[in-house]
Amino acid sequence: MGLVLAALLLGVALAWFLGRKPPTVRLTREVPGQGFEGTRVPYRVRIEIDTRRPLRVIVEDPTPLSVVSSEVLTAGGLTLGQTVTELDGSLLLNRRGEYAWPGGTLRWADPLGLFWRSMPLKVPATIEVYPGTHGLVLPDLLRPLLSEGQLSRTLGLEDPISLRGARPYVSGDPPGRVHWRLSARTGDLTVRELDRTAASSLTVFVDTSGTDVFVNSAVRLASSLIQEALALDLPVSVATPAGATPSGRTPEALRAALRLLARLEPQDPRVVGTPLVIPPPRAGGNLIVLTQKAPPDLVEQAMKARASASRVAIVAIPEGFYLEPGENPRRQWVGAPDTVRDLERRAGILAEVGVLVFVLRGNQSVLRLGA
């Protein structure tokens, strides 16, 4: 009995000694550094294990939160000598954001699996998940334009403050074009004819003082807007109360805009005593303001921005969401906030100074912006 116990203790000691030192493990990944929300990106993980003693080895490489792998990133088993394992699959990018992929974990033990040890494998990486996009029909908000600041009779964006003349109303003319004072004086319905002012850039401002639902919707709409603008070869920029990205049409400018949108979180600057400010847009450019409640100070900032922008459009999303193309309508049980209703009442006055107003309710399609 004593010999059996001694042999058992010797075996346990030998197992502990054999598993004392970790094997040599090299973990490498091939994965894109960025992708769009809701899409899959390919990846490859290569795990090389080298051990001179028989060991049980497990290598795990879990993905960050909101990044789901199509395969379980685990390899290993009873190992002696050199082994190479390659795992191919795809990553589902569930939610926008910037995610750190710190590295894997090495676990090893003696051949009997009595004494397990572990250590981290430092293979840091970062995945940027940009917000997804959806289709848009925006002939009045985005179009290929001429050079900045010049007036044209046929091309560019209509400038409400540059009245060129008046003409009789024709069926199909938008109601906002009616010149009510002149119509009352002449007795005939008359519409204004406007010059067109050219613009060559787009800035999308996101009011971060809304809810989390609104910020997510606004980020998705902003991403769609800048993608449309780049398709028209317009320089793009994204702005928040904290600042703006550099305007440009290069991949770096697009990446900076998408990175800001990926990281954006709800934050009301007025809570910390900072005034709500719209960074000055590029001269002659097109500014689109996305907001949930349209507070008076934001409207005032939009009017100030009109001094340098060719056109300013305020898009209010009271419920914090809207219908994307293909979505079914949903019922609305709550009315718009007082600030949004006040904005609708002032829409005509604001249009006179070149600030357009769109209210996009939760049961309305985003495609109405192009109507």
mmCIF file of C-alpha atoms in Angstrom:
data_model
loop_
_atom_site.group_PDB
_atom_site.id
_atom_site.type_symbol
_atom_site.label_atom_id
_atom_site.label_comp_id
_atom_site.label_asym_id
_atom_site.label_seq_id
_atom_site.Cartn_x
_atom_site.Cartn_y
_atom_site.Cartn_z
ATOM 1 C CA MET A 1 0.000 0.000 0.000
ATOM 2 C CA GLY A 2 2.829 2.352 0.837
ATOM 3 C CA LEU A 3 4.522 1.666 -2.495
ATOM 4 C CA VAL A 4 1.303 2.414 -4.365
ATOM 5 C CA LEU A 5 0.862 5.668 -2.505
ATOM 6 C CA ALA A 6 4.482 6.615 -3.132
ATOM 7 C CA ALA A 7 4.123 5.841 -6.838
ATOM 8 C CA LEU A 8 0.950 7.886 -6.968
ATOM 9 C CA LEU A 9 2.623 10.836 -5.291
ATOM 10 C CA LEU A 10 5.587 10.502 -7.641
ATOM 11 C CA GLY A 11 3.236 10.541 -10.629
ATOM 12 C CA VAL A 12 1.486 13.642 -9.341
ATOM 13 C CA ALA A 13 4.810 15.378 -8.763
ATOM 14 C CA LEU A 14 5.982 14.399 -12.246
ATOM 15 C CA ALA A 15 2.738 15.733 -13.741
ATOM 16 C CA TRP A 16 3.190 19.011 -11.887
ATOM 17 C CA PHE A 17 6.802 19.260 -13.079
ATOM 18 C CA LEU A 18 5.940 18.511 -16.715
ATOM 19 C CA GLY A 19 3.247 21.182 -16.785
ATOM 20 C CA ARG A 20 5.281 23.810 -15.001
ATOM 21 C CA LYS A 21 6.488 25.700 -18.092
ATOM 22 C CA PRO A 22 4.104 26.921 -20.789
ATOM 23 C CA PRO A 23 4.457 25.867 -24.413
ATOM 24 C CA THR A 24 5.531 28.359 -27.047
ATOM 25 C CA VAL A 25 2.402 29.727 -28.702
ATOM 26 C CA ARG A 26 2.103 32.233 -31.511
ATOM 27 C CA LEU A 27 -1.326 33.671 -32.317
ATOM 28 C CA THR A 28 -1.823 35.752 -35.473
ATOM 29 C CA ARG A 29 -5.004 37.215 -36.952
ATOM 30 C CA GLU A 30 -5.946 38.426 -40.402
ATOM 31 C CA VAL A 31 -9.027 40.596 -39.986
ATOM 32 C CA PRO A 32 -10.085 43.954 -41.481
ATOM 33 C CA GLY A 33 -9.692 46.870 -39.126
ATOM 34 C CA GLN A 34 -13.091 48.314 -40.012
ATOM 35 C CA GLY A 35 -16.483 47.392 -41.394
ATOM 36 C CA PHE A 36 -20.100 48.506 -41.459
ATOM 37 C CA GLU A 37 -22.771 47.639 -38.927
ATOM 38 C CA GLY A 38 -24.856 44.617 -39.883
ATOM 39 C CA THR A 39 -22.293 43.198 -42.310
ATOM 40 C CA ARG A 40 -19.891 40.267 -42.156
ATOM 41 C CA VAL A 41 -16.147 40.519 -42.666
ATOM 42 C CA PRO A 42 -13.787 37.577 -43.254
ATOM 43 C CA TYR A 43 -11.095 36.617 -40.797
ATOM 44 C CA ARG A 44 -8.363 34.026 -40.370
ATOM 45 C CA VAL A 45 -6.693 32.983 -37.132
ATOM 46 C CA ARG A 46 -3.438 31.020 -37.141
ATOM 47 C CA ILE A 47 -2.304 29.280 -33.948
ATOM 48 C CA GLU A 48 1.187 27.768 -33.756
ATOM 49 C CA ILE A 49 2.030 25.596 -30.733
ATOM 50 C CA ASP A 50 5.515 24.265 -29.980
ATOM 51 C CA THR A 51 6.239 22.107 -26.932
ATOM 52 C CA ARG A 52 9.018 19.631 -26.134
ATOM 53 C CA ARG A 53 6.950 17.919 -23.459
ATOM 54 C CA PRO A 54 3.533 16.322 -23.829
ATOM 55 C CA LEU A 55 0.984 18.864 -22.636
ATOM 56 C CA ARG A 56 -2.699 19.486 -22.828
ATOM 57 C CA VAL A 57 -3.063 22.878 -24.484
ATOM 58 C CA ILE A 58 -6.110 25.065 -25.113
ATOM 59 C CA VAL A 59 -5.872 28.406 -26.928
ATOM 60 C CA GLU A 60 -8.941 30.660 -26.867
ATOM 61 C CA ASP A 61 -9.384 33.934 -28.733
ATOM 62 C CA PRO A 62 -12.842 35.349 -27.893
ATOM 63 C CA THR A 63 -14.110 38.222 -30.020
ATOM 64 C CA PRO A 64 -15.142 41.597 -28.558
ATOM 65 C CA LEU A 65 -18.718 42.269 -27.534
ATOM 66 C CA SER A 66 -21.125 42.964 -30.416
ATOM 67 C CA VAL A 67 -18.751 41.155 -32.790
ATOM 68 C CA VAL A 68 -19.969 37.593 -33.349
ATOM 69 C CA SER A 69 -17.751 34.941 -34.907
ATOM 70 C CA SER A 70 -19.124 32.231 -37.175
ATOM 71 C CA GLU A 71 -16.660 29.774 -35.612
ATOM 72 C CA VAL A 72 -15.526 29.053 -32.064
ATOM 73 C CA LEU A 73 -12.020 30.479 -31.871
ATOM 74 C CA THR A 74 -10.551 27.632 -29.815
ATOM 75 C CA ALA A 75 -7.778 25.185 -30.666
ATOM 76 C CA GLY A 76 -5.597 22.674 -28.847
ATOM 77 C CA GLY A 77 -5.593 19.227 -27.282
ATOM 78 C CA LEU A 78 -2.870 16.802 -26.208
ATOM 79 C CA THR A 79 0.177 18.253 -27.942
ATOM 80 C CA LEU A 80 3.800 17.257 -28.463
ATOM 81 C CA GLY A 81 6.140 18.974 -30.893
ATOM 82 C CA GLN A 82 4.898 21.560 -33.386
ATOM 83 C CA THR A 83 1.280 21.956 -34.467
ATOM 84 C CA VAL A 84 -0.382 24.599 -36.629
ATOM 85 C CA THR A 85 -4.114 25.313 -36.646
ATOM 86 C CA GLU A 86 -5.817 27.742 -39.033
ATOM 87 C CA LEU A 87 -9.400 28.846 -38.481
ATOM 88 C CA ASP A 88 -11.308 30.617 -41.260
ATOM 89 C CA GLY A 89 -14.676 32.240 -40.802
ATOM 90 C CA SER A 90 -16.513 35.529 -40.693
ATOM 91 C CA LEU A 91 -17.336 38.149 -38.093
ATOM 92 C CA LEU A 92 -20.824 39.646 -37.814
ATOM 93 C CA LEU A 93 -20.556 43.314 -36.833
ATOM 94 C CA ASN A 94 -23.695 43.793 -34.772
ATOM 95 C CA ARG A 95 -23.406 47.336 -33.453
ATOM 96 C CA ARG A 96 -21.473 50.465 -34.311
ATOM 97 C CA GLY A 97 -18.560 51.412 -32.108
ATOM 98 C CA GLU A 98 -14.843 50.929 -31.623
ATOM 99 C CA TYR A 99 -13.988 47.576 -30.083
ATOM 100 C CA ALA A 100 -10.689 46.470 -28.595
ATOM 101 C CA TRP A 101 -9.662 42.875 -29.269
ATOM 102 C CA PRO A 102 -7.086 42.505 -26.498
ATOM 103 C CA GLY A 103 -5.842 39.009 -27.244
ATOM 104 C CA GLY A 104 -6.364 35.372 -26.477
ATOM 105 C CA THR A 105 -5.810 33.103 -23.495
ATOM 106 C CA LEU A 106 -3.411 30.167 -23.270
ATOM 107 C CA ARG A 107 -4.332 27.342 -20.910
ATOM 108 C CA TRP A 108 -2.090 24.331 -20.456
ATOM 109 C CA ALA A 109 -1.724 21.348 -18.154
ATOM 110 C CA ASP A 110 0.136 18.076 -17.728
ATOM 111 C CA PRO A 111 -0.906 15.112 -19.912
ATOM 112 C CA LEU A 112 -3.341 13.935 -17.227
ATOM 113 C CA GLY A 113 -4.966 17.350 -16.925
ATOM 114 C CA LEU A 114 -4.368 17.549 -13.178
ATOM 115 C CA PHE A 115 -2.760 20.986 -12.904
ATOM 116 C CA TRP A 116 -4.086 23.700 -15.204
ATOM 117 C CA ARG A 117 -2.390 27.040 -15.652
ATOM 118 C CA SER A 118 -3.211 30.036 -17.821
ATOM 119 C CA MET A 119 -1.650 33.187 -19.210
ATOM 120 C CA PRO A 120 -2.801 35.930 -21.602
ATOM 121 C CA LEU A 121 -1.650 36.092 -25.206
ATOM 122 C CA LYS A 122 -1.110 39.751 -25.954
ATOM 123 C CA VAL A 123 -2.224 40.258 -29.537
ATOM 124 C CA PRO A 124 -3.992 43.631 -29.364
ATOM 125 C CA ALA A 125 -6.208 44.742 -32.226
ATOM 126 C CA THR A 126 -9.037 47.211 -32.780
ATOM 127 C CA ILE A 127 -12.135 46.870 -34.934
ATOM 128 C CA GLU A 128 -14.040 49.979 -35.956
ATOM 129 C CA VAL A 129 -17.688 49.255 -36.728
ATOM 130 C CA TYR A 130 -19.128 52.092 -38.773
ATOM 131 C CA PRO A 131 -22.875 52.790 -38.763
ATOM 132 C CA GLY A 132 -24.921 51.118 -41.455
ATOM 133 C CA THR A 133 -26.588 52.982 -44.302
ATOM 134 C CA HIS A 134 -29.880 52.868 -46.169
ATOM 135 C CA GLY A 135 -31.171 54.192 -49.464
ATOM 136 C CA LEU A 136 -32.072 57.861 -49.899
ATOM 137 C CA VAL A 137 -33.879 59.927 -52.504
ATOM 138 C CA LEU A 138 -32.780 63.486 -51.871
ATOM 139 C CA PRO A 139 -32.819 65.583 -55.050
ATOM 140 C CA ASP A 140 -33.309 68.827 -53.117
ATOM 141 C CA LEU A 141 -30.717 68.170 -50.416
ATOM 142 C CA LEU A 142 -27.881 66.676 -52.439
ATOM 143 C CA ARG A 143 -26.908 67.086 -56.074
ATOM 144 C CA PRO A 144 -23.754 67.701 -58.119
ATOM 145 C CA LEU A 145 -23.170 71.443 -57.901
ATOM 146 C CA LEU A 146 -20.992 74.123 -59.407
ATOM 147 C CA SER A 147 -18.231 76.039 -57.660
ATOM 148 C CA GLU A 148 -18.854 77.681 -54.316
ATOM 149 C CA GLY A 149 -20.862 80.824 -53.822
ATOM 150 C CA GLN A 150 -21.756 81.636 -57.432
ATOM 151 C CA LEU A 151 -25.312 82.254 -58.631
ATOM 152 C CA SER A 152 -26.865 80.414 -61.549
ATOM 153 C CA ARG A 153 -30.314 80.392 -63.126
ATOM 154 C CA THR A 154 -30.404 76.664 -63.807
ATOM 155 C CA LEU A 155 -27.907 74.716 -61.673
ATOM 156 C CA GLY A 156 -27.303 74.493 -57.953
ATOM 157 C CA LEU A 157 -29.517 74.953 -54.904
ATOM 158 C CA GLU A 158 -32.321 77.501 -54.872
ATOM 159 C CA ASP A 159 -31.433 80.415 -52.614
ATOM 160 C CA PRO A 160 -34.589 81.750 -50.896
ATOM 161 C CA ILE A 161 -32.996 85.149 -50.199
ATOM 162 C CA SER A 162 -31.972 85.800 -53.812
ATOM 163 C CA LEU A 163 -35.333 86.658 -55.408
ATOM 164 C CA ARG A 164 -34.979 86.830 -59.196
ATOM 165 C CA GLY A 165 -38.601 87.592 -60.055
ATOM 166 C CA ALA A 166 -42.182 86.364 -59.885
ATOM 167 C CA ARG A 167 -44.515 84.512 -62.220
ATOM 168 C CA PRO A 168 -48.085 83.187 -62.194
ATOM 169 C CA TYR A 169 -48.732 80.021 -60.215
ATOM 170 C CA VAL A 170 -48.614 76.772 -62.204
ATOM 171 C CA SER A 171 -50.166 73.530 -61.002
ATOM 172 C CA GLY A 172 -47.476 71.533 -59.225
ATOM 173 C CA ASP A 173 -45.554 74.496 -57.793
ATOM 174 C CA PRO A 174 -44.718 73.857 -54.112
ATOM 175 C CA PRO A 175 -46.839 75.894 -51.657
ATOM 176 C CA GLY A 176 -43.707 77.262 -50.024
ATOM 177 C CA ARG A 177 -42.884 79.093 -53.270
ATOM 178 C CA VAL A 178 -46.078 81.207 -53.208
ATOM 179 C CA HIS A 179 -45.440 84.952 -52.839
ATOM 180 C CA TRP A 180 -48.385 85.725 -50.558
ATOM 181 C CA ARG A 181 -47.939 89.496 -50.331
ATOM 182 C CA LEU A 182 -47.730 89.929 -54.087
ATOM 183 C CA SER A 183 -50.645 87.520 -54.588
ATOM 184 C CA ALA A 184 -52.799 89.564 -52.195
ATOM 185 C CA ARG A 185 -51.883 92.800 -53.963
ATOM 186 C CA THR A 186 -52.528 91.568 -57.510
ATOM 187 C CA GLY A 187 -55.373 89.186 -56.775
ATOM 188 C CA ASP A 188 -53.663 86.369 -58.704
ATOM 189 C CA LEU A 189 -51.703 83.528 -57.151
ATOM 190 C CA THR A 190 -48.031 84.271 -57.783
ATOM 191 C CA VAL A 191 -44.882 82.300 -57.028
ATOM 192 C CA ARG A 192 -41.330 83.480 -56.459
ATOM 193 C CA GLU A 193 -38.546 82.693 -58.919
ATOM 194 C CA LEU A 194 -35.209 82.229 -57.205
ATOM 195 C CA ASP A 195 -31.610 82.197 -58.273
ATOM 196 C CA ARG A 196 -29.621 79.087 -57.502
ATOM 197 C CA THR A 197 -26.551 79.303 -55.355
ATOM 198 C CA ALA A 198 -23.846 76.736 -55.878
ATOM 199 C CA ALA A 199 -22.358 74.595 -53.140
ATOM 200 C CA SER A 200 -19.607 72.034 -53.229
ATOM 201 C CA SER A 201 -19.632 70.321 -49.843
ATOM 202 C CA LEU A 202 -21.899 68.714 -47.271
ATOM 203 C CA THR A 203 -21.709 69.019 -43.493
ATOM 204 C CA VAL A 204 -24.026 66.898 -41.350
ATOM 205 C CA PHE A 205 -24.470 68.166 -37.791
ATOM 206 C CA VAL A 206 -25.808 65.703 -35.192
ATOM 207 C CA ASP A 207 -27.445 67.188 -32.088
ATOM 208 C CA THR A 208 -26.286 64.771 -29.380
ATOM 209 C CA SER A 209 -28.742 66.063 -26.769
ATOM 210 C CA GLY A 210 -31.363 63.497 -27.845
ATOM 211 C CA THR A 211 -32.040 60.007 -26.537
ATOM 212 C CA ASP A 212 -29.939 56.948 -27.268
ATOM 213 C CA VAL A 213 -32.546 55.797 -29.803
ATOM 214 C CA PHE A 214 -32.367 59.147 -31.583
ATOM 215 C CA VAL A 215 -28.567 59.230 -31.682
ATOM 216 C CA ASN A 216 -28.485 55.747 -33.217
ATOM 217 C CA SER A 217 -31.052 56.762 -35.851
ATOM 218 C CA ALA A 218 -29.342 60.089 -36.547
ATOM 219 C CA VAL A 219 -25.972 58.398 -36.910
ATOM 220 C CA ARG A 220 -27.426 55.968 -39.444
ATOM 221 C CA LEU A 221 -29.060 58.797 -41.400
ATOM 222 C CA ALA A 222 -25.861 60.875 -41.277
ATOM 223 C CA SER A 223 -23.853 57.924 -42.568
ATOM 224 C CA SER A 224 -26.310 57.513 -45.452
ATOM 225 C CA LEU A 225 -26.142 61.230 -46.256
ATOM 226 C CA ILE A 226 -22.361 61.377 -46.464
ATOM 227 C CA GLN A 227 -22.282 58.219 -48.586
ATOM 228 C CA GLU A 228 -24.737 59.850 -51.009
ATOM 229 C CA ALA A 229 -22.679 63.041 -51.042
ATOM 230 C CA LEU A 230 -19.481 61.168 -51.832
ATOM 231 C CA ALA A 231 -21.273 59.394 -54.672
ATOM 232 C CA LEU A 232 -21.898 62.904 -56.056
ATOM 233 C CA ASP A 233 -18.200 63.741 -55.536
ATOM 234 C CA LEU A 234 -18.950 66.306 -52.808
ATOM 235 C CA PRO A 235 -16.529 66.846 -49.899
ATOM 236 C CA VAL A 236 -18.115 65.696 -46.638
ATOM 237 C CA SER A 237 -17.787 66.491 -42.964
ATOM 238 C CA VAL A 238 -19.595 65.413 -39.796
ATOM 239 C CA ALA A 239 -20.039 67.854 -36.923
ATOM 240 C CA THR A 240 -21.236 67.648 -33.327
ATOM 241 C CA PRO A 241 -21.287 70.239 -30.531
ATOM 242 C CA ALA A 242 -17.723 69.103 -29.753
ATOM 243 C CA GLY A 243 -16.341 69.927 -33.214
ATOM 244 C CA ALA A 244 -16.203 68.789 -36.832
ATOM 245 C CA THR A 245 -14.136 66.422 -38.943
ATOM 246 C CA PRO A 246 -12.004 67.816 -41.794
ATOM 247 C CA SER A 247 -14.014 68.357 -44.965
ATOM 248 C CA GLY A 248 -12.873 66.347 -47.959
ATOM 249 C CA ARG A 249 -13.652 63.646 -50.478
ATOM 250 C CA THR A 250 -10.606 61.493 -49.714
ATOM 251 C CA PRO A 251 -10.727 58.094 -47.971
ATOM 252 C CA GLU A 252 -9.149 59.747 -44.928
ATOM 253 C CA ALA A 253 -11.957 62.334 -44.721
ATOM 254 C CA LEU A 254 -14.588 59.613 -45.043
ATOM 255 C CA ARG A 255 -12.859 57.480 -42.409
ATOM 256 C CA ALA A 256 -12.692 60.424 -39.996
ATOM 257 C CA ALA A 257 -16.407 61.124 -40.463
ATOM 258 C CA LEU A 258 -17.406 57.480 -40.039
ATOM 259 C CA ARG A 259 -15.131 57.067 -37.019
ATOM 260 C CA LEU A 260 -16.789 60.032 -35.291
ATOM 261 C CA LEU A 261 -20.241 58.591 -36.036
ATOM 262 C CA ALA A 262 -19.185 55.160 -34.778
ATOM 263 C CA ARG A 263 -18.124 56.596 -31.412
ATOM 264 C CA LEU A 264 -20.992 59.058 -30.969
ATOM 265 C CA GLU A 265 -22.998 58.805 -27.747
ATOM 266 C CA PRO A 266 -25.855 60.923 -26.332
ATOM 267 C CA GLN A 267 -24.514 63.958 -24.499
ATOM 268 C CA ASP A 268 -26.239 67.264 -23.886
ATOM 269 C CA PRO A 269 -23.511 69.938 -23.762
ATOM 270 C CA ARG A 270 -25.805 72.249 -21.803
ATOM 271 C CA VAL A 271 -25.849 69.812 -18.876
ATOM 272 C CA VAL A 272 -22.174 70.549 -18.230
ATOM 273 C CA GLY A 273 -22.632 74.263 -18.828
ATOM 274 C CA THR A 274 -21.408 74.331 -22.434
ATOM 275 C CA PRO A 275 -23.568 76.194 -24.969
ATOM 276 C CA LEU A 276 -24.952 74.295 -27.943
ATOM 277 C CA VAL A 277 -22.831 75.438 -30.885
ATOM 278 C CA ILE A 278 -22.856 74.421 -34.547
ATOM 279 C CA PRO A 279 -19.286 74.635 -35.889
ATOM 280 C CA PRO A 280 -19.084 77.039 -38.871
ATOM 281 C CA PRO A 281 -19.692 75.072 -42.082
ATOM 282 C CA ARG A 282 -17.530 75.403 -45.158
ATOM 283 C CA ALA A 283 -18.331 78.572 -47.110
ATOM 284 C CA GLY A 284 -20.896 77.902 -49.820
ATOM 285 C CA GLY A 285 -21.536 74.398 -48.531
ATOM 286 C CA ASN A 286 -24.693 72.539 -47.603
ATOM 287 C CA LEU A 287 -25.479 72.064 -43.886
ATOM 288 C CA ILE A 288 -27.969 69.460 -42.660
ATOM 289 C CA VAL A 289 -28.859 69.544 -38.955
ATOM 290 C CA LEU A 290 -30.272 66.372 -37.369
ATOM 291 C CA THR A 291 -32.090 66.968 -34.084
ATOM 292 C CA GLN A 292 -34.766 65.379 -31.930
ATOM 293 C CA LYS A 293 -36.312 68.286 -30.042
ATOM 294 C CA ALA A 294 -35.099 71.275 -32.092
ATOM 295 C CA PRO A 295 -34.401 73.557 -29.100
ATOM 296 C CA PRO A 296 -34.528 77.322 -29.777
ATOM 297 C CA ASP A 297 -30.775 77.777 -29.340
ATOM 298 C CA LEU A 298 -30.140 75.140 -32.017
ATOM 299 C CA VAL A 299 -32.477 76.917 -34.453
ATOM 300 C CA GLU A 300 -30.667 80.173 -33.706
ATOM 301 C CA GLN A 301 -27.332 78.490 -34.440
ATOM 302 C CA ALA A 302 -28.714 77.139 -37.720
ATOM 303 C CA MET A 303 -29.746 80.659 -38.758
ATOM 304 C CA LYS A 304 -26.249 81.945 -37.957
ATOM 305 C CA ALA A 305 -24.710 79.144 -40.011
ATOM 306 C CA ARG A 306 -26.787 80.295 -42.992
ATOM 307 C CA ALA A 307 -24.492 83.330 -43.242
ATOM 308 C CA SER A 308 -21.787 81.120 -44.771
ATOM 309 C CA ALA A 309 -23.699 78.041 -45.977
ATOM 310 C CA SER A 310 -25.562 77.953 -49.288
ATOM 311 C CA ARG A 311 -28.401 76.083 -47.642
ATOM 312 C CA VAL A 312 -29.281 74.915 -44.149
ATOM 313 C CA ALA A 313 -31.809 72.134 -43.588
ATOM 314 C CA ILE A 314 -33.104 71.181 -40.132
ATOM 315 C CA VAL A 315 -34.379 67.603 -39.950
ATOM 316 C CA ALA A 316 -36.304 67.026 -36.707
ATOM 317 C CA ILE A 317 -36.946 63.414 -35.636
ATOM 318 C CA PRO A 318 -39.255 63.804 -32.586
ATOM 319 C CA GLU A 319 -39.709 60.104 -31.777
ATOM 320 C CA GLY A 320 -36.028 59.436 -32.272
ATOM 321 C CA PHE A 321 -36.641 57.058 -35.177
ATOM 322 C CA TYR A 322 -38.203 56.939 -38.628
ATOM 323 C CA LEU A 323 -39.127 54.371 -41.259
ATOM 324 C CA GLU A 324 -36.262 53.166 -43.381
ATOM 325 C CA PRO A 325 -37.001 52.126 -46.984
ATOM 326 C CA GLY A 326 -39.032 48.917 -46.950
ATOM 327 C CA GLU A 327 -40.216 49.180 -43.332
ATOM 328 C CA ASN A 328 -43.940 48.974 -42.574
ATOM 329 C CA PRO A 329 -45.702 51.997 -41.009
ATOM 330 C CA ARG A 330 -46.285 51.960 -37.267
ATOM 331 C CA ARG A 331 -48.876 53.819 -35.211
ATOM 332 C CA GLN A 332 -47.987 57.003 -33.396
ATOM 333 C CA TRP A 333 -49.679 57.606 -30.059
ATOM 334 C CA VAL A 334 -47.775 60.700 -28.911
ATOM 335 C CA GLY A 335 -47.610 64.114 -30.523
ATOM 336 C CA ALA A 336 -44.440 65.999 -31.334
ATOM 337 C CA PRO A 337 -42.774 68.089 -28.593
ATOM 338 C CA ASP A 338 -43.731 71.753 -28.305
ATOM 339 C CA THR A 339 -40.358 72.836 -29.681
ATOM 340 C CA VAL A 340 -40.899 70.760 -32.833
ATOM 341 C CA ARG A 341 -44.452 72.066 -33.307
ATOM 342 C CA ASP A 342 -43.119 75.592 -32.906
ATOM 343 C CA LEU A 343 -40.467 74.796 -35.515
ATOM 344 C CA GLU A 344 -43.191 73.661 -37.933
ATOM 345 C CA ARG A 345 -45.106 76.901 -37.377
ATOM 346 C CA ARG A 346 -41.973 78.920 -38.147
ATOM 347 C CA ALA A 347 -41.035 76.845 -41.209
ATOM 348 C CA GLY A 348 -42.268 79.472 -43.671
ATOM 349 C CA ILE A 349 -40.381 82.298 -41.972
ATOM 350 C CA LEU A 350 -37.214 80.220 -41.741
ATOM 351 C CA ALA A 351 -37.472 79.307 -45.424
ATOM 352 C CA GLU A 352 -37.398 83.019 -46.257
ATOM 353 C CA VAL A 353 -33.885 83.218 -44.803
ATOM 354 C CA GLY A 354 -32.696 79.975 -46.365
ATOM 355 C CA VAL A 355 -33.295 77.526 -43.497
ATOM 356 C CA LEU A 356 -35.480 74.614 -44.585
ATOM 357 C CA VAL A 357 -37.447 72.543 -42.069
ATOM 358 C CA PHE A 358 -38.302 68.843 -42.316
ATOM 359 C CA VAL A 359 -40.121 66.960 -39.551
ATOM 360 C CA LEU A 360 -39.684 63.209 -39.857
ATOM 361 C CA ARG A 361 -42.112 61.346 -37.590
ATOM 362 C CA GLY A 362 -41.705 57.777 -36.443
ATOM 363 C CA ASN A 363 -44.378 56.541 -38.881
ATOM 364 C CA GLN A 364 -42.957 58.415 -41.881
ATOM 365 C CA SER A 365 -40.448 57.123 -44.396
ATOM 366 C CA VAL A 366 -37.084 58.800 -44.767
ATOM 367 C CA LEU A 367 -37.801 58.936 -48.495
ATOM 368 C CA ARG A 368 -40.215 61.817 -47.889
ATOM 369 C CA LEU A 369 -37.178 64.056 -47.464
ATOM 370 C CA GLY A 370 -36.788 63.884 -51.217
ATOM 371 C CA ALA A 371 -40.438 64.556 -51.995
#
